[in-house]
Amino acid sequence: MHRPALRAARRELVTAAGRTEGRVERCLHGQVIELTKLVVEGISDPERLDAHVEALEELVPDAGDGADHVERAIARVREVRRAAEST
C-alpha cells in the first residue's frame, strides 16, 4: 500500500541528487537507499519515517535546484507516515 508513494519519493530524491553535488548528493543517495529498504521490508514502525523527514528537511536549504524535488519527497514520506499510523 505504501510502496507507490515511497517509490515516488525515491524518484524525486534521485532527480534532486542529479541536480546537486558533494555532501548533499551523497546524503540524498543515502536516503534513496534507506527508502528502498523500507519498500522491501515494509513499515513496521511508522516513527522510523520521522527520521527520514528530519534528514531531508535539513538538506533542503543546500539542495539548490533540487530543493523542489526534496520538498516533494518529504510530502510523499509524510503521506506514507500518516497512512501507516492509521492502519
PDB file of C-alpha atoms in Angstrom:
ATOM      1  CA  MET A   1       0.000   0.000   0.000  1.00  0.00           C
ATOM      2  CA  HIS A   2       2.817   2.431   0.843  1.00  0.00           C
ATOM      3  CA  ARG A   3       5.137   1.249  -1.896  1.00  0.00           C
ATOM      4  CA  PRO A   4       3.947   3.564  -4.692  1.00  0.00           C
ATOM      5  CA  ALA A   5       4.343   6.667  -2.522  1.00  0.00           C
ATOM      6  CA  LEU A   6       7.787   5.584  -1.316  1.00  0.00           C
ATOM      7  CA  ARG A   7       8.850   4.822  -4.871  1.00  0.00           C
ATOM      8  CA  ALA A   8       7.682   8.277  -5.937  1.00  0.00           C
ATOM      9  CA  ALA A   9       9.684   9.811  -3.087  1.00  0.00           C
ATOM     10  CA  ARG A  10      12.748   7.866  -4.200  1.00  0.00           C
ATOM     11  CA  ARG A  11      12.352   9.124  -7.783  1.00  0.00           C
ATOM     12  CA  GLU A  12      12.163  12.695  -6.516  1.00  0.00           C
ATOM     13  CA  LEU A  13      15.339  12.197  -4.475  1.00  0.00           C
ATOM     14  CA  VAL A  14      17.226  10.690  -7.412  1.00  0.00           C
ATOM     15  CA  THR A  15      16.234  13.689  -9.519  1.00  0.00           C
ATOM     16  CA  ALA A  16      17.292  16.072  -6.744  1.00  0.00           C
ATOM     17  CA  ALA A  17      20.617  14.273  -6.339  1.00  0.00           C
ATOM     18  CA  GLY A  18      21.284  14.744 -10.047  1.00  0.00           C
ATOM     19  CA  ARG A  19      20.953  18.495  -9.549  1.00  0.00           C
ATOM     20  CA  THR A  20      23.282  18.708  -6.559  1.00  0.00           C
ATOM     21  CA  GLU A  21      26.819  17.663  -5.789  1.00  0.00           C
ATOM     22  CA  GLY A  22      29.123  16.817  -2.943  1.00  0.00           C
ATOM     23  CA  ARG A  23      27.787  16.111   0.522  1.00  0.00           C
ATOM     24  CA  VAL A  24      24.163  16.863  -0.366  1.00  0.00           C
ATOM     25  CA  GLU A  25      24.245  14.490  -3.338  1.00  0.00           C
ATOM     26  CA  ARG A  26      25.699  11.707  -1.181  1.00  0.00           C
ATOM     27  CA  CYS A  27      23.120  12.293   1.559  1.00  0.00           C
ATOM     28  CA  LEU A  28      20.276  12.193  -0.957  1.00  0.00           C
ATOM     29  CA  HIS A  29      21.545   8.915  -2.387  1.00  0.00           C
ATOM     30  CA  GLY A  30      21.753   7.583   1.174  1.00  0.00           C
ATOM     31  CA  GLN A  31      18.118   8.473   1.718  1.00  0.00           C
ATOM     32  CA  VAL A  32      17.191   6.709  -1.535  1.00  0.00           C
ATOM     33  CA  ILE A  33      18.844   3.566  -0.194  1.00  0.00           C
ATOM     34  CA  GLU A  34      17.027   3.865   3.140  1.00  0.00           C
ATOM     35  CA  LEU A  35      13.658   4.341   1.447  1.00  0.00           C
ATOM     36  CA  THR A  36      14.387   1.335  -0.764  1.00  0.00           C
ATOM     37  CA  LYS A  37      14.893  -0.733   2.364  1.00  0.00           C
ATOM     38  CA  LEU A  38      11.511   0.413   3.646  1.00  0.00           C
ATOM     39  CA  VAL A  39       9.879  -0.579   0.362  1.00  0.00           C
ATOM     40  CA  VAL A  40      11.384  -4.056   0.603  1.00  0.00           C
ATOM     41  CA  GLU A  41      10.961  -4.619   4.351  1.00  0.00           C
ATOM     42  CA  GLY A  42       7.676  -2.812   4.841  1.00  0.00           C
ATOM     43  CA  ILE A  43       6.935  -0.262   7.518  1.00  0.00           C
ATOM     44  CA  SER A  44       6.733  -1.960  10.882  1.00  0.00           C
ATOM     45  CA  ASP A  45       7.280   1.262  12.849  1.00  0.00           C
ATOM     46  CA  PRO A  46       5.848   4.448  11.289  1.00  0.00           C
ATOM     47  CA  GLU A  47       8.021   6.564  13.596  1.00  0.00           C
ATOM     48  CA  ARG A  48      11.071   5.471  11.574  1.00  0.00           C
ATOM     49  CA  LEU A  49       9.789   7.743   8.837  1.00  0.00           C
ATOM     50  CA  ASP A  50      10.172  10.793  11.089  1.00  0.00           C
ATOM     51  CA  ALA A  51      13.949  10.463  10.983  1.00  0.00           C
ATOM     52  CA  HIS A  52      13.855  10.446   7.182  1.00  0.00           C
ATOM     53  CA  VAL A  53      11.702  13.569   7.108  1.00  0.00           C
ATOM     54  CA  GLU A  54      14.066  15.350   9.503  1.00  0.00           C
ATOM     55  CA  ALA A  55      17.136  14.372   7.498  1.00  0.00           C
ATOM     56  CA  LEU A  56      15.543  15.529   4.252  1.00  0.00           C
ATOM     57  CA  GLU A  57      14.392  18.819   5.775  1.00  0.00           C
ATOM     58  CA  GLU A  58      17.995  19.552   6.752  1.00  0.00           C
ATOM     59  CA  LEU A  59      19.080  19.075   3.135  1.00  0.00           C
ATOM     60  CA  VAL A  60      16.521  21.417   1.555  1.00  0.00           C
ATOM     61  CA  PRO A  61      18.480  24.668   2.076  1.00  0.00           C
ATOM     62  CA  ASP A  62      21.589  23.185   0.439  1.00  0.00           C
ATOM     63  CA  ALA A  63      19.830  21.285  -2.352  1.00  0.00           C
ATOM     64  CA  GLY A  64      19.858  24.218  -4.772  1.00  0.00           C
ATOM     65  CA  ASP A  65      17.999  23.332  -7.982  1.00  0.00           C
ATOM     66  CA  GLY A  66      16.941  20.030  -6.432  1.00  0.00           C
ATOM     67  CA  ALA A  67      15.166  21.613  -3.437  1.00  0.00           C
ATOM     68  CA  ASP A  68      11.708  21.360  -5.024  1.00  0.00           C
ATOM     69  CA  HIS A  69      12.221  17.645  -5.579  1.00  0.00           C
ATOM     70  CA  VAL A  70      13.332  17.166  -1.977  1.00  0.00           C
ATOM     71  CA  GLU A  71      10.214  19.017  -0.796  1.00  0.00           C
ATOM     72  CA  ARG A  72       8.015  16.729  -2.888  1.00  0.00           C
ATOM     73  CA  ALA A  73       9.798  13.677  -1.482  1.00  0.00           C
ATOM     74  CA  ILE A  74       9.189  14.969   2.047  1.00  0.00           C
ATOM     75  CA  ALA A  75       5.491  15.361   1.257  1.00  0.00           C
ATOM     76  CA  ARG A  76       5.344  11.755  -0.003  1.00  0.00           C
ATOM     77  CA  VAL A  77       7.097  10.387   3.084  1.00  0.00           C
ATOM     78  CA  ARG A  78       4.741  12.361   5.340  1.00  0.00           C
ATOM     79  CA  GLU A  79       1.807  10.936   3.386  1.00  0.00           C
ATOM     80  CA  VAL A  80       3.109   7.415   3.997  1.00  0.00           C
ATOM     81  CA  ARG A  81       3.636   8.232   7.682  1.00  0.00           C
ATOM     82  CA  ARG A  82       0.024   9.378   8.085  1.00  0.00           C
ATOM     83  CA  ALA A  83      -1.295   6.331   6.232  1.00  0.00           C
ATOM     84  CA  ALA A  84       0.879   3.948   8.256  1.00  0.00           C
ATOM     85  CA  GLU A  85      -0.359   5.466  11.518  1.00  0.00           C
ATOM     86  CA  SER A  86      -3.978   4.982  10.576  1.00  0.00           C
ATOM     87  CA  THR A  87      -3.586   1.280   9.827  1.00  0.00           C
TER      88      THR A  87
END
